[in-house]
Coordinates of C-alpha atoms in Angstrom, one line a residue:
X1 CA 85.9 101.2 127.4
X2 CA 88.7 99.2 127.4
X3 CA 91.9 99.7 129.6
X4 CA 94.3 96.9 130.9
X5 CA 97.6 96.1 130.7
X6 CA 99.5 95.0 127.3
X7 CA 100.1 92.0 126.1
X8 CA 102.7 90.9 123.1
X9 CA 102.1 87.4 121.0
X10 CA 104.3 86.4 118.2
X11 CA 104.9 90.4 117.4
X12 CA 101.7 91.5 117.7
X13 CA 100.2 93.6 121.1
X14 CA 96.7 92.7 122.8
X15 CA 96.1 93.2 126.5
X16 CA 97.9 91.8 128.9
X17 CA 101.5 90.7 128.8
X18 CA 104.5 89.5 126.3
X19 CA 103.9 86.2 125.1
X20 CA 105.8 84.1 122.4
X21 CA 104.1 81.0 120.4
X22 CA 104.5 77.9 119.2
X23 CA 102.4 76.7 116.4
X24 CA 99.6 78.0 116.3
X25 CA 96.4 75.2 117.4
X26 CA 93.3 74.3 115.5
X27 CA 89.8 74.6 117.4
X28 CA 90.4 72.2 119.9
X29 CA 89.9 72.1 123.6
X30 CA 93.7 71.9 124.4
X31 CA 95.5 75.1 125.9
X32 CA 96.4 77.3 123.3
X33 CA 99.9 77.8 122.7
X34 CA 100.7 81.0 123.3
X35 CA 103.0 81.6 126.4
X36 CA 103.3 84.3 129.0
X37 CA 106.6 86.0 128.9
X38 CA 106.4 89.7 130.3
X39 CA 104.3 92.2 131.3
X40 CA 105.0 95.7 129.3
X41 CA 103.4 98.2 130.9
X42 CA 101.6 99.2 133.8
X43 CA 102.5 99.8 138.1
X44 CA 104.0 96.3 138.4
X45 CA 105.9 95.5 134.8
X46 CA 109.9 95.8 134.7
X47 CA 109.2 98.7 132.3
X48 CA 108.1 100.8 135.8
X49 CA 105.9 102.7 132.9
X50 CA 104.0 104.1 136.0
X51 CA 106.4 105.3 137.7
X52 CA 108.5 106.6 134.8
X53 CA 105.9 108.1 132.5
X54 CA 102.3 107.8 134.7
X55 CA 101.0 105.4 132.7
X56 CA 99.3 102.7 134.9
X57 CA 96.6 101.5 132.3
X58 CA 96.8 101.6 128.2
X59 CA 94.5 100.8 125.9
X60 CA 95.8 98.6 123.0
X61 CA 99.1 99.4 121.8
X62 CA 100.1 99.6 118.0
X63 CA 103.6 99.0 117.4
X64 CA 105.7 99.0 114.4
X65 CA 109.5 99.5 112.7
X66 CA 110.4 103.2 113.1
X67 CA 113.5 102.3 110.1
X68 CA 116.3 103.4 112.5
X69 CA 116.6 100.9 114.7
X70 CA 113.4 101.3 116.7
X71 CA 110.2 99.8 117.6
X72 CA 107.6 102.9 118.2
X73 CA 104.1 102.0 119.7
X74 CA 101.5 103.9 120.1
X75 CA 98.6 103.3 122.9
X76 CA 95.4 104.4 123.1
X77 CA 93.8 105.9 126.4
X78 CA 95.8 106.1 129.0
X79 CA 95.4 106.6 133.0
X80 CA 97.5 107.3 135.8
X81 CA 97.4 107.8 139.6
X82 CA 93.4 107.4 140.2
X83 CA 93.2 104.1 137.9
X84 CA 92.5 101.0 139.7
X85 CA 90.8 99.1 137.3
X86 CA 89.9 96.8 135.8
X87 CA 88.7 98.5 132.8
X88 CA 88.7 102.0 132.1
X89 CA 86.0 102.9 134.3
X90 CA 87.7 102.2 137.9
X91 CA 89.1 105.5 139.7
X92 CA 89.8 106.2 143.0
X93 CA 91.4 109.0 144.6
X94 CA 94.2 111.1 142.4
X95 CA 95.0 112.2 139.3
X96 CA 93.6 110.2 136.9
X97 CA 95.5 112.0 134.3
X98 CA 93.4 111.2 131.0
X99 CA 95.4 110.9 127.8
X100 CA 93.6 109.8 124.8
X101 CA 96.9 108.5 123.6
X102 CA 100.5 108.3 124.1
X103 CA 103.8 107.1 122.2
X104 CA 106.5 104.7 124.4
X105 CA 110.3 103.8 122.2
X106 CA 112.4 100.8 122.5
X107 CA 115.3 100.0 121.1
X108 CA 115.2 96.0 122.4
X109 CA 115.9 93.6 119.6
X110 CA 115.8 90.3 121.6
X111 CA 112.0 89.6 122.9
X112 CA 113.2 86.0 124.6
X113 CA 113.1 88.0 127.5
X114 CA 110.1 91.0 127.1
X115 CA 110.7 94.4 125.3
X116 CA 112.2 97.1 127.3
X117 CA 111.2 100.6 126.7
X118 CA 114.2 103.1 126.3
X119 CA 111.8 106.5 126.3
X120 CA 108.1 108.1 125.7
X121 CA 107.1 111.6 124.5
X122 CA 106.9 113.7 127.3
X123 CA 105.5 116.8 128.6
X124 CA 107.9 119.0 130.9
X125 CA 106.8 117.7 133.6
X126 CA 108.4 114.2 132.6
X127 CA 104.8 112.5 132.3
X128 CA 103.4 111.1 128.9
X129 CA 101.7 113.2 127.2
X130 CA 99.2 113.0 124.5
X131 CA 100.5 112.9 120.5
X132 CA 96.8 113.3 118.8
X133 CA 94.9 115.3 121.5
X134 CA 91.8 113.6 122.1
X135 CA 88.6 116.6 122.8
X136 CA 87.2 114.1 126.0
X137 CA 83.5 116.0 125.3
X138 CA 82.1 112.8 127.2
X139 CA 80.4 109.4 125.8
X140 CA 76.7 111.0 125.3
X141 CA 78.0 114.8 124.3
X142 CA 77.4 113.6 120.5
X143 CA 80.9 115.0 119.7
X144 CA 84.4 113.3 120.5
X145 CA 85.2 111.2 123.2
X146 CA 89.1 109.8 122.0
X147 CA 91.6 109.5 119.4
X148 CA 92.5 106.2 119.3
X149 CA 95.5 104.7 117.2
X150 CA 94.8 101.8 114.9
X151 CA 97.7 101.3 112.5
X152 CA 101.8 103.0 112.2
X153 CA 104.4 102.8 109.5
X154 CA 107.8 104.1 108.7
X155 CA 108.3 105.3 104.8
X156 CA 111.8 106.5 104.3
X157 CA 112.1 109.1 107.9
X158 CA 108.5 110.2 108.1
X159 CA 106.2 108.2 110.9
X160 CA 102.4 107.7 109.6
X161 CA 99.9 107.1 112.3
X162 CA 96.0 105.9 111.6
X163 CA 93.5 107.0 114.2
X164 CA 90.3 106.9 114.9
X165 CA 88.2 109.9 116.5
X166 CA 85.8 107.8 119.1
X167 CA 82.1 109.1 119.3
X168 CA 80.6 106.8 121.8
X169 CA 81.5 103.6 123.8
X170 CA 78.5 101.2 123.7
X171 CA 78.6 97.9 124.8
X172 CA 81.6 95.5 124.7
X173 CA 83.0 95.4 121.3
X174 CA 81.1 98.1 119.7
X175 CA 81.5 102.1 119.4
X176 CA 81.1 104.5 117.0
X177 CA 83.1 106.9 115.2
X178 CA 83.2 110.3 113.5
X179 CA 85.8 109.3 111.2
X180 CA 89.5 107.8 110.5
X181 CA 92.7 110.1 109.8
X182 CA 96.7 109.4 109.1
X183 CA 98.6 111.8 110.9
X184 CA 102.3 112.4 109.9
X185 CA 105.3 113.3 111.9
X186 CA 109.1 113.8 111.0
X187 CA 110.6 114.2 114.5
X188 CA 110.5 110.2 115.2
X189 CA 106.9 110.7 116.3
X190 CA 107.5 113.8 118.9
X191 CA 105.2 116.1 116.8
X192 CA 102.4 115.3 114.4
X193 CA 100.1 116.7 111.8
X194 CA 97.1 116.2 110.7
X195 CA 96.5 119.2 107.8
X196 CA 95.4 118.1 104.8
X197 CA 95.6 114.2 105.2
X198 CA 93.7 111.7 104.6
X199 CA 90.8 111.2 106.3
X200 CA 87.6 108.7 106.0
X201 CA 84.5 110.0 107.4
X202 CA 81.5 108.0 108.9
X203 CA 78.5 109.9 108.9
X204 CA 76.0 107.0 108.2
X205 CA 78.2 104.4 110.5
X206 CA 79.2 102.2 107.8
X207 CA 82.5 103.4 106.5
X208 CA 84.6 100.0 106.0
X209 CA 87.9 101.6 106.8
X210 CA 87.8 103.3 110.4
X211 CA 90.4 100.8 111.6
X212 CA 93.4 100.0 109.3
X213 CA 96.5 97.8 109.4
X214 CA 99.6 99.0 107.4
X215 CA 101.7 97.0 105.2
X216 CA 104.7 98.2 103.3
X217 CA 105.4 96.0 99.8
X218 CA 106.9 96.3 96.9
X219 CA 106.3 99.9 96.3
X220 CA 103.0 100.1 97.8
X221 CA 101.6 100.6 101.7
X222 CA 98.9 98.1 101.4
X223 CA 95.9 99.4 104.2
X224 CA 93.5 97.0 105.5
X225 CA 90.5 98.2 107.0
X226 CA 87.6 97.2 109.1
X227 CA 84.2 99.4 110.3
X228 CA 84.1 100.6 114.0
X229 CA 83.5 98.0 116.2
X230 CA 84.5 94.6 116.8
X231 CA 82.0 92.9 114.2
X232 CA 82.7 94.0 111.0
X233 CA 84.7 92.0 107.5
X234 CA 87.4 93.5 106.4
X235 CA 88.7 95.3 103.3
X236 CA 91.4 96.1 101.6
X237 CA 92.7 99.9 100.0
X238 CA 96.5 100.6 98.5
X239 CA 98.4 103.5 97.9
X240 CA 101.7 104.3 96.6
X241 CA 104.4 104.9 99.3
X242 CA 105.3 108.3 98.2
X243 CA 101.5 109.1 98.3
X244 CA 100.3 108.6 101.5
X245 CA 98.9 111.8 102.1
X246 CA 97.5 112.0 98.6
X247 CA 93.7 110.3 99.0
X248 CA 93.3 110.7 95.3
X249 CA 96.0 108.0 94.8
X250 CA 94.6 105.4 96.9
X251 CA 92.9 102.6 95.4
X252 CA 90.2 99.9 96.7
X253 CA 90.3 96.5 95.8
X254 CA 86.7 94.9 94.6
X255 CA 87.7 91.7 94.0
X256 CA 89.2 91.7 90.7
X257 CA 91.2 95.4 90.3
X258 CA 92.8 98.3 92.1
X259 CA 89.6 101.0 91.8
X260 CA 89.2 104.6 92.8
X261 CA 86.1 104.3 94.3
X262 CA 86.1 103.6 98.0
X263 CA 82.6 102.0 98.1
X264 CA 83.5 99.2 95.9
X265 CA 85.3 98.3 98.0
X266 CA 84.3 93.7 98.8
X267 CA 85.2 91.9 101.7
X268 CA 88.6 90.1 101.5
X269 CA 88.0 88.3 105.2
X270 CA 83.7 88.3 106.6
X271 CA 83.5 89.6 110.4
X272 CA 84.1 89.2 112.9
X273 CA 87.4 91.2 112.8
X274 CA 89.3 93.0 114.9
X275 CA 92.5 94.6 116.5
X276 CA 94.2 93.6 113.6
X277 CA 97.3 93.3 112.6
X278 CA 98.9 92.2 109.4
X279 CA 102.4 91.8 107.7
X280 CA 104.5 90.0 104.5
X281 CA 106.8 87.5 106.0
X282 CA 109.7 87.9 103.3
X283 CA 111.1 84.3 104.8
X284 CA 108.3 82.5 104.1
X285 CA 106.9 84.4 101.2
X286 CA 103.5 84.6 103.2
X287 CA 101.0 87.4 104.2
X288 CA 100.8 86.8 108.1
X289 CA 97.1 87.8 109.7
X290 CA 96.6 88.3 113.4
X291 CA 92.8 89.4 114.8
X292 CA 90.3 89.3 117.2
X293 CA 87.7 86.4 116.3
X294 CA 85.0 86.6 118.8
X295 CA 87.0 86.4 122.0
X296 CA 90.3 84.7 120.4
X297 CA 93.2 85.8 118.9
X298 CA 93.6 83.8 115.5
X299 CA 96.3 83.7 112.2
X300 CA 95.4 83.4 109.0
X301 CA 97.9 83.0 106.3
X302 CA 97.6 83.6 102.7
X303 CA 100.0 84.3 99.4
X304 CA 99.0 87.8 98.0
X305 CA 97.6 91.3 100.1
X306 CA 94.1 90.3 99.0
X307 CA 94.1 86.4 99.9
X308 CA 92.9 84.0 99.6
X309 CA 93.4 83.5 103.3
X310 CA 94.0 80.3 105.0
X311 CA 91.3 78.6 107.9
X312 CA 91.9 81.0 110.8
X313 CA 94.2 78.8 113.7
X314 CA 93.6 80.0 117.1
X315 CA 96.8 81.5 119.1
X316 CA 95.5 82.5 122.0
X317 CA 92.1 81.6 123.5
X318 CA 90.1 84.2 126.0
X319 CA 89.4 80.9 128.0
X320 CA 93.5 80.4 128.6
X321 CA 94.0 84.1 128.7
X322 CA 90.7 86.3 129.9
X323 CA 90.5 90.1 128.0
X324 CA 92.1 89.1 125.0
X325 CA 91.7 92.1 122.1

């Protein structure tokens, strides 16, 4: 499994710490760009998120533009007292106080200096708590281990959440899953639900969109998807806006039209892809693309949702800063 610390670069969170870059380097042997600001969350960040909230070790964190002046992210499993890592298979004595998931606010609009975080979503004892409860049946009980969140977005009020519902933890960089699932919420992300919404199920292990990426343009929330696992291509769905909980209305792209069929779906970027994250830059005019390639974290820039994308340029490399995803 995989549980350390956060890590921010240009916008976008892996594991570790807040970094901020400068342009991005080609493949070269030089130290990537990519420069260590703050730590976010864990027992020894500024954000005290152990000691405010019990979280000592998050998985990766998915953040994004609540519309009202926050940033929401959502983090996948979560530990407290008993963690002492690395990983998410180190415990000691204590609590270890297993969440699948949990949900941290901030209101900080200058990053120069790290992002602060103003509140979580608590239980009454002040702790945490989890947002999607995860059923923790146990990596070889066939059934669920996690819910994990892979994408958010803010249309109008209401908070949309992607998850994935873990099955098993194999080796490094590759699990499978029972299936994908947006979850809604209209209390800023205090309460969800998830009757009735979309979901993408994985029976046969292949399903191309059990991790997604939102993007909100011109009418449309633009999902980006990518098997479970660390080694798949990714592909590319759309939906309008106001139908996000309609599956009927979303639409795949095969590589020359919006189509209703899921499994026509072509590859818009070959693996190996993952943790992504994407968004339109409306400054530039460009489709920004951050991801895991092998062990480094590249961008990729293209013109339109679907690409063509640009030759990936590395960010950060695992070599400058070990754990990466």
């Amino acid at each position: 499994m995989k549980h350390v610390p956060r890590l921010l670069v240009a916008g976008t969170v892996l594991a570790g710490t807040l970094v901020v870059t400068a342009t991005p380097a080609a493949a070269t042997a030089a130290h990537t760009p990519a420069t260590m600001v703050q730590k976010m969350t864990g027992p020894d960040s500024p954000n005290n998120t152990y000691g405010r909230w019990n979280v000592k070790a998050t998985d990766l964190g998915i953040m994004w533009d609540n519309g009202s002046g926050q940033v929401l992210t959502a983090f996948g499993d979560t530990f407290g007292d008993a963690w002492i890592g690395p990983g998410g298979g180190g415990f000691g004595p204590g609590d270890v106080n297993w969440r699948s998931n949990v949900l941290l606010r901030s209101t900080d609009t200058n990053l120069a200096d790290g992002m602060s975080f103003a509140g979580a979503v608590t239980a009454a004892d002040g702790r945490a708590r989890e947002i999607l409860p995860g059923l923790h049946q146990g990596n070889d009980a066939g059934g669920e281990v996690t819910k994990i969140p892979t994408a958010g977005i803010a249309v109008g009020s209401r908070q949309y959440l992607s998850f994935m519902s873990v099955r098993h933890w194999g080796v490094p960089g590759q699990w499978d899953t029972n299936y994908a699932r947006i979850a809604y919420s209209d209390d800023n992300g205090t309460t969800w639900t998830t009757t009735g919404t979309p979901v993408w199920n994985n029976p046969s292990g292949t399903n191309r969109f059990q991790q997604q990426a939102f993007v909100r343009n011109g009418g449309f929330v633009y999902v980006y998807g990518t098997p479970s696992g660390r080694t798949g291509s990714l592909y590319l769905a759309r939906v309008p806006e106001a139908q996000m909980l309609t599956q009927s209305a979303y639409r795949y792209w095969n590589g020359s039209a919006w189509v209703a069929t899921e499994s026509a779906a072509v590859a818009i970027v070959t693996g190996p892809v993952a943790e992504l994250s994407v968004r339109y830059d409306s400054f530039s005019a460009k489709w920004l693309m951050m991801y895991l390639q092998g062990e480094d974290i590249i961008l990729r820039v293209a013109t339109g949702p679907a690409g063509a994308w640009g030759a990936p340029q590395i960010v950060a490399r695992s070599s400058d800063y070990p754990g990466l995803y």
